[in-house]
PDB file of C-alpha atoms in Angstrom:
ATOM      1  CA  MET A 268       0.258   0.166  -0.043  1.00 77.00           C
ATOM      2  CA  GLY A 269       1.272   3.535  -0.829  1.00 88.00           C
ATOM      3  CA  ILE A 270      -0.356   7.334  -0.582  1.00 94.00           C
ATOM      4  CA  ARG A 271       0.573   9.721  -3.115  1.00 92.00           C
ATOM      5  CA  HIS A 272      -0.164  13.281  -4.204  1.00 93.00           C
ATOM      6  CA  ALA A 273      -3.430  13.100  -6.798  1.00 94.00           C
ATOM      7  CA  GLU A 274      -2.789  14.403 -10.453  1.00 93.00           C
ATOM      8  CA  SER A 275      -5.869  15.405 -12.699  1.00 93.00           C
ATOM      9  CA  ALA A 276      -5.589  12.083 -14.263  1.00 92.00           C
ATOM     10  CA  ASP A 277      -7.234   9.851 -11.476  1.00 92.00           C
ATOM     11  CA  ILE A 278     -10.547  12.548 -11.066  1.00 94.00           C
ATOM     12  CA  PRO A 279     -12.182   9.746 -13.377  1.00 94.00           C
ATOM     13  CA  ALA A 280     -11.215   6.589 -10.355  1.00 93.00           C
ATOM     14  CA  LEU A 281     -11.843   9.462  -7.510  1.00 94.00           C
ATOM     15  CA  LEU A 282     -15.416  10.175  -9.075  1.00 94.00           C
ATOM     16  CA  ALA A 283     -16.082   6.227  -8.953  1.00 94.00           C
ATOM     17  CA  ILE A 284     -15.147   5.906  -5.408  1.00 95.00           C
ATOM     18  CA  GLU A 285     -17.405   9.257  -4.966  1.00 92.00           C
ATOM     19  CA  GLU A 286     -20.481   7.233  -6.385  1.00 92.00           C
ATOM     20  CA  GLN A 287     -19.621   3.747  -4.568  1.00 93.00           C
ATOM     21  CA  SER A 288     -19.686   5.786  -1.350  1.00 92.00           C
ATOM     22  CA  PHE A 289     -21.744   8.751  -0.846  1.00 89.00           C
ATOM     23  CA  ALA A 290     -25.770   8.698  -2.590  1.00 81.00           C
ATOM     24  CA  THR A 291     -25.933  12.610  -1.758  1.00 82.00           C
ATOM     25  CA  ASP A 292     -23.376  15.491  -1.470  1.00 87.00           C
ATOM     26  CA  ARG A 293     -20.731  14.316  -3.704  1.00 91.00           C
ATOM     27  CA  MET A 294     -17.913  15.663  -4.988  1.00 92.00           C
ATOM     28  CA  THR A 295     -18.014  16.968  -8.595  1.00 92.00           C
ATOM     29  CA  GLN A 296     -15.266  16.144 -11.670  1.00 94.00           C
ATOM     30  CA  ARG A 297     -15.159  20.169 -10.817  1.00 94.00           C
ATOM     31  CA  ASN A 298     -14.583  19.663  -7.318  1.00 94.00           C
ATOM     32  CA  PHE A 299     -11.766  17.655  -8.164  1.00 94.00           C
ATOM     33  CA  ARG A 300      -9.743  18.894 -10.431  1.00 94.00           C
ATOM     34  CA  TYR A 301      -9.810  22.744  -8.202  1.00 93.00           C
ATOM     35  CA  ALA A 302      -8.492  20.660  -4.783  1.00 94.00           C
ATOM     36  CA  ILE A 303      -5.756  19.055  -7.222  1.00 94.00           C
ATOM     37  CA  ARG A 304      -4.502  22.511  -8.309  1.00 92.00           C
ATOM     38  CA  GLN A 305      -4.895  24.501  -5.959  1.00 84.00           C
ATOM     39  CA  ALA A 306      -2.139  25.738  -3.301  1.00 73.00           C
ATOM     40  CA  LYS A 307      -4.680  25.991  -0.952  1.00 88.00           C
ATOM     41  CA  GLY A 308      -4.457  22.442   0.534  1.00 92.00           C
ATOM     42  CA  VAL A 309      -3.910  18.484  -0.501  1.00 95.00           C
ATOM     43  CA  VAL A 310      -5.687  15.940  -1.893  1.00 95.00           C
ATOM     44  CA  LEU A 311      -4.038  12.577  -1.597  1.00 95.00           C
ATOM     45  CA  VAL A 312      -4.486   9.093  -2.784  1.00 94.00           C
ATOM     46  CA  ALA A 313      -3.989   5.300  -1.311  1.00 92.00           C
ATOM     47  CA  TYR A 314      -3.484   2.308  -3.694  1.00 87.00           C
ATOM     48  CA  ARG A 315      -2.268  -0.938  -3.078  1.00 74.00           C
ATOM     49  CA  GLN A 316       0.122  -1.202  -5.808  1.00 69.00           C
ATOM     50  CA  VAL A 317      -1.205  -3.925  -9.222  1.00 61.00           C
ATOM     51  CA  PRO A 318       1.658  -6.521 -10.136  1.00 58.00           C
ATOM     52  CA  LYS A 319       2.862  -5.922 -13.295  1.00 56.00           C
ATOM     53  CA  VAL A 320       1.187  -8.223 -16.039  1.00 56.00           C
ATOM     54  CA  GLN A 321       3.099  -8.951 -18.631  1.00 55.00           C
ATOM     55  CA  GLU A 322       4.164  -5.625 -20.351  1.00 54.00           C
ATOM     56  CA  ARG A 323       1.622  -3.747 -19.081  1.00 48.00           C
ATOM     57  CA  PRO A 324       3.297  -1.375 -15.868  1.00 51.00           C
ATOM     58  CA  PRO A 325       2.198  -1.879 -12.291  1.00 49.00           C
ATOM     59  CA  SER A 326      -0.840   0.326 -11.637  1.00 59.00           C
ATOM     60  CA  TYR A 327      -0.861   2.640  -8.777  1.00 73.00           C
ATOM     61  CA  GLN A 328      -4.868   3.339  -9.433  1.00 81.00           C
ATOM     62  CA  PRO A 329      -6.713   5.266  -6.350  1.00 89.00           C
ATOM     63  CA  GLY A 330      -8.373   2.361  -3.423  1.00 91.00           C
ATOM     64  CA  GLY A 331      -9.405   5.702  -1.542  1.00 95.00           C
ATOM     65  CA  TYR A 332      -8.815   9.752  -1.186  1.00 96.00           C
ATOM     66  CA  GLY A 333      -9.349  12.562   1.507  1.00 96.00           C
ATOM     67  CA  VAL A 334      -9.090  16.255   0.895  1.00 96.00           C
ATOM     68  CA  VAL A 335      -7.500  18.644   3.304  1.00 97.00           C
ATOM     69  CA  GLY A 336      -8.164  22.038   2.982  1.00 95.00           C
ATOM     70  CA  PHE A 337      -5.689  24.767   4.947  1.00 94.00           C
ATOM     71  CA  HIS A 338      -7.552  27.827   5.207  1.00 89.00           C
ATOM     72  CA  ALA A 339      -5.043  31.451   6.111  1.00 86.00           C
ATOM     73  CA  GLY A 340      -6.973  32.864  10.021  1.00 88.00           C
ATOM     74  CA  THR A 341      -7.564  29.747  11.758  1.00 91.00           C
ATOM     75  CA  PRO A 342      -4.982  27.546  12.698  1.00 94.00           C
ATOM     76  CA  PHE A 343      -7.508  23.737  11.715  1.00 97.00           C
ATOM     77  CA  ALA A 344      -7.210  22.048   8.774  1.00 97.00           C
ATOM     78  CA  ARG A 345     -10.743  20.403   7.302  1.00 97.00           C
ATOM     79  CA  LEU A 346     -11.539  17.341   5.732  1.00 97.00           C
ATOM     80  CA  THR A 347     -13.187  18.295   2.933  1.00 95.00           C
ATOM     81  CA  SER A 348     -13.932  15.122   1.653  1.00 95.00           C
ATOM     82  CA  PHE A 349     -12.570  11.514   2.541  1.00 96.00           C
ATOM     83  CA  ALA A 350     -13.616   7.811   1.170  1.00 95.00           C
ATOM     84  CA  VAL A 351     -12.333   4.776   0.559  1.00 95.00           C
ATOM     85  CA  ALA A 352     -13.713   2.662  -2.274  1.00 93.00           C
ATOM     86  CA  PRO A 353     -15.896  -0.247  -1.158  1.00 92.00           C
ATOM     87  CA  ASP A 354     -13.752  -3.643  -2.277  1.00 90.00           C
ATOM     88  CA  LYS A 355     -10.976  -2.122  -0.367  1.00 90.00           C
ATOM     89  CA  ARG A 356     -12.228  -1.115   3.055  1.00 90.00           C
ATOM     90  CA  GLY A 357     -10.982  -3.513   6.084  1.00 89.00           C
ATOM     91  CA  GLN A 358      -7.545  -3.630   5.041  1.00 87.00           C
ATOM     92  CA  GLY A 359      -5.897  -0.044   6.850  1.00 89.00           C
ATOM     93  CA  LEU A 360      -6.599   1.938   3.161  1.00 91.00           C
ATOM     94  CA  GLY A 361      -8.198   4.602   5.349  1.00 94.00           C
ATOM     95  CA  ARG A 362      -6.085   4.604   9.046  1.00 95.00           C
ATOM     96  CA  SER A 363      -3.026   4.647   6.720  1.00 95.00           C
ATOM     97  CA  LEU A 364      -4.567   8.265   4.454  1.00 96.00           C
ATOM     98  CA  LEU A 365      -6.283   9.563   7.770  1.00 98.00           C
ATOM     99  CA  ALA A 366      -3.245   9.536   9.585  1.00 97.00           C
ATOM    100  CA  ALA A 367      -0.908  10.871   5.990  1.00 97.00           C
ATOM    101  CA  LEU A 368      -3.409  13.812   5.651  1.00 98.00           C
ATOM    102  CA  GLU A 369      -2.886  14.626   9.959  1.00 98.00           C
ATOM    103  CA  LYS A 370       0.578  14.154   8.674  1.00 96.00           C
ATOM    104  CA  ALA A 371       0.239  16.993   6.079  1.00 96.00           C
ATOM    105  CA  ALA A 372      -1.871  19.397   8.155  1.00 96.00           C
ATOM    106  CA  ALA A 373       0.761  19.212  10.595  1.00 96.00           C
ATOM    107  CA  ASP A 374       3.849  19.496   8.565  1.00 94.00           C
ATOM    108  CA  HIS A 375       1.824  23.128   7.397  1.00 93.00           C
ATOM    109  CA  GLY A 376       1.295  24.633  10.336  1.00 93.00           C
ATOM    110  CA  CYS A 377      -1.936  23.183  11.496  1.00 95.00           C
ATOM    111  CA  ARG A 378      -2.766  22.380  15.107  1.00 96.00           C
ATOM    112  CA  GLY A 379      -5.691  20.827  14.533  1.00 97.00           C
ATOM    113  CA  MET A 380      -8.100  18.922  12.173  1.00 98.00           C
ATOM    114  CA  ARG A 381     -11.849  18.990  11.929  1.00 98.00           C
ATOM    115  CA  LEU A 382     -14.367  17.811   9.742  1.00 98.00           C
ATOM    116  CA  GLU A 383     -18.007  16.529   9.300  1.00 97.00           C
ATOM    117  CA  VAL A 384     -19.505  13.381   9.372  1.00 97.00           C
ATOM    118  CA  ARG A 385     -23.275  11.636   8.146  1.00 96.00           C
ATOM    119  CA  ALA A 386     -24.475  10.674  12.020  1.00 97.00           C
ATOM    120  CA  ASP A 387     -25.886   8.035  10.321  1.00 96.00           C
ATOM    121  CA  ASN A 388     -21.900   6.836   8.991  1.00 95.00           C
ATOM    122  CA  SER A 389     -21.183   4.624  11.732  1.00 95.00           C
ATOM    123  CA  ALA A 390     -18.400   3.157   9.803  1.00 94.00           C
ATOM    124  CA  ALA A 391     -16.755   6.795   8.752  1.00 96.00           C
ATOM    125  CA  ILE A 392     -17.023   7.293  12.976  1.00 98.00           C
ATOM    126  CA  ALA A 393     -15.222   4.510  14.236  1.00 97.00           C
ATOM    127  CA  LEU A 394     -12.567   5.336  12.220  1.00 97.00           C
ATOM    128  CA  TYR A 395     -12.154   8.517  13.301  1.00 98.00           C
ATOM    129  CA  THR A 396     -12.973   7.729  17.154  1.00 98.00           C
ATOM    130  CA  ALA A 397      -9.894   5.401  17.283  1.00 97.00           C
ATOM    131  CA  ALA A 398      -7.966   7.946  15.540  1.00 97.00           C
ATOM    132  CA  GLY A 399      -8.225  10.111  17.998  1.00 97.00           C
ATOM    133  CA  TYR A 400     -11.209  12.131  17.001  1.00 98.00           C
ATOM    134  CA  ARG A 401     -14.355  13.733  19.044  1.00 98.00           C
ATOM    135  CA  CYS A 402     -17.282  14.992  18.359  1.00 98.00           C
ATOM    136  CA  PHE A 403     -17.989  18.716  19.540  1.00 97.00           C
ATOM    137  CA  SER A 404     -20.570  19.601  17.817  1.00 97.00           C
ATOM    138  CA  THR A 405     -23.639  18.691  15.325  1.00 97.00           C
ATOM    139  CA  TYR A 406     -24.977  20.760  12.318  1.00 96.00           C
ATOM    140  CA  PRO A 407     -29.133  19.595  12.340  1.00 96.00           C
ATOM    141  CA  ASP A 408     -30.151  19.169   9.023  1.00 95.00           C
ATOM    142  CA  TYR A 409     -26.893  18.998   6.630  1.00 94.00           C
ATOM    143  CA  TYR A 410     -26.904  17.297   3.667  1.00 93.00           C
ATOM    144  CA  GLU A 411     -29.448  17.436   1.048  1.00 91.00           C
ATOM    145  CA  ASP A 412     -31.231  14.439   2.440  1.00 92.00           C
ATOM    146  CA  GLY A 413     -31.935  16.308   6.007  1.00 93.00           C
ATOM    147  CA  MET A 414     -29.550  14.471   7.721  1.00 94.00           C
ATOM    148  CA  ALA A 415     -27.416  15.622  10.746  1.00 97.00           C
ATOM    149  CA  ALA A 416     -23.959  15.820  10.459  1.00 97.00           C
ATOM    150  CA  LEU A 417     -21.607  15.473  13.734  1.00 98.00           C
ATOM    151  CA  ARG A 418     -18.593  18.113  13.716  1.00 98.00           C
ATOM    152  CA  LEU A 419     -15.389  16.280  14.844  1.00 99.00           C
ATOM    153  CA  GLU A 420     -11.927  17.423  15.626  1.00 98.00           C
ATOM    154  CA  LYS A 421      -8.190  16.404  16.180  1.00 98.00           C
ATOM    155  CA  LEU A 422      -5.638  18.401  18.276  1.00 97.00           C
ATOM    156  CA  LEU A 423      -2.484  17.764  16.177  1.00 96.00           C
ATOM    157  CA  GLY A 424       1.667  17.409  16.822  1.00 79.00           C
ATOM    158  CA  PRO A 425       3.352  16.536  19.961  1.00 70.00           C
ATOM    159  CA  GLY A 426       1.294  14.843  22.462  1.00 60.00           C
ATOM    160  CA  HIS A 427      -1.807  14.399  20.544  1.00 59.00           C
TER     161      HIS A 427
END
């Protein structure tokens, strides 16, 4: 498994992961393109290397991705989108990807990371809780379908 920066060529795979992972509130091609090109954040992908087959080179197709934004005036990075393809879940990609995104935020000088997660997404809540995130607020009726969002945060850096 590896983690790398997303490239424009990854966008079709990222859109497929979005389609498989979210029924509403999906990132669009334009959203991904902007996030990959802009300097106020980072888009990382997690992958499992597919071995070389005959004359084809090894594949580094994304199995998951995360988008983090850095904003002036706040010490917190914001995880704006995070997903692992259904057939890649349970293999540690999500944990590794989240840790890499946290490191990128800390390296950027952020002292913490915040995110919103659907109140009914128990798998994601379990991942974030196991990684040390805590709920500090909720947004009722946050998603297109009326579902509430839990607001989670984690302090980054030494001792956290």
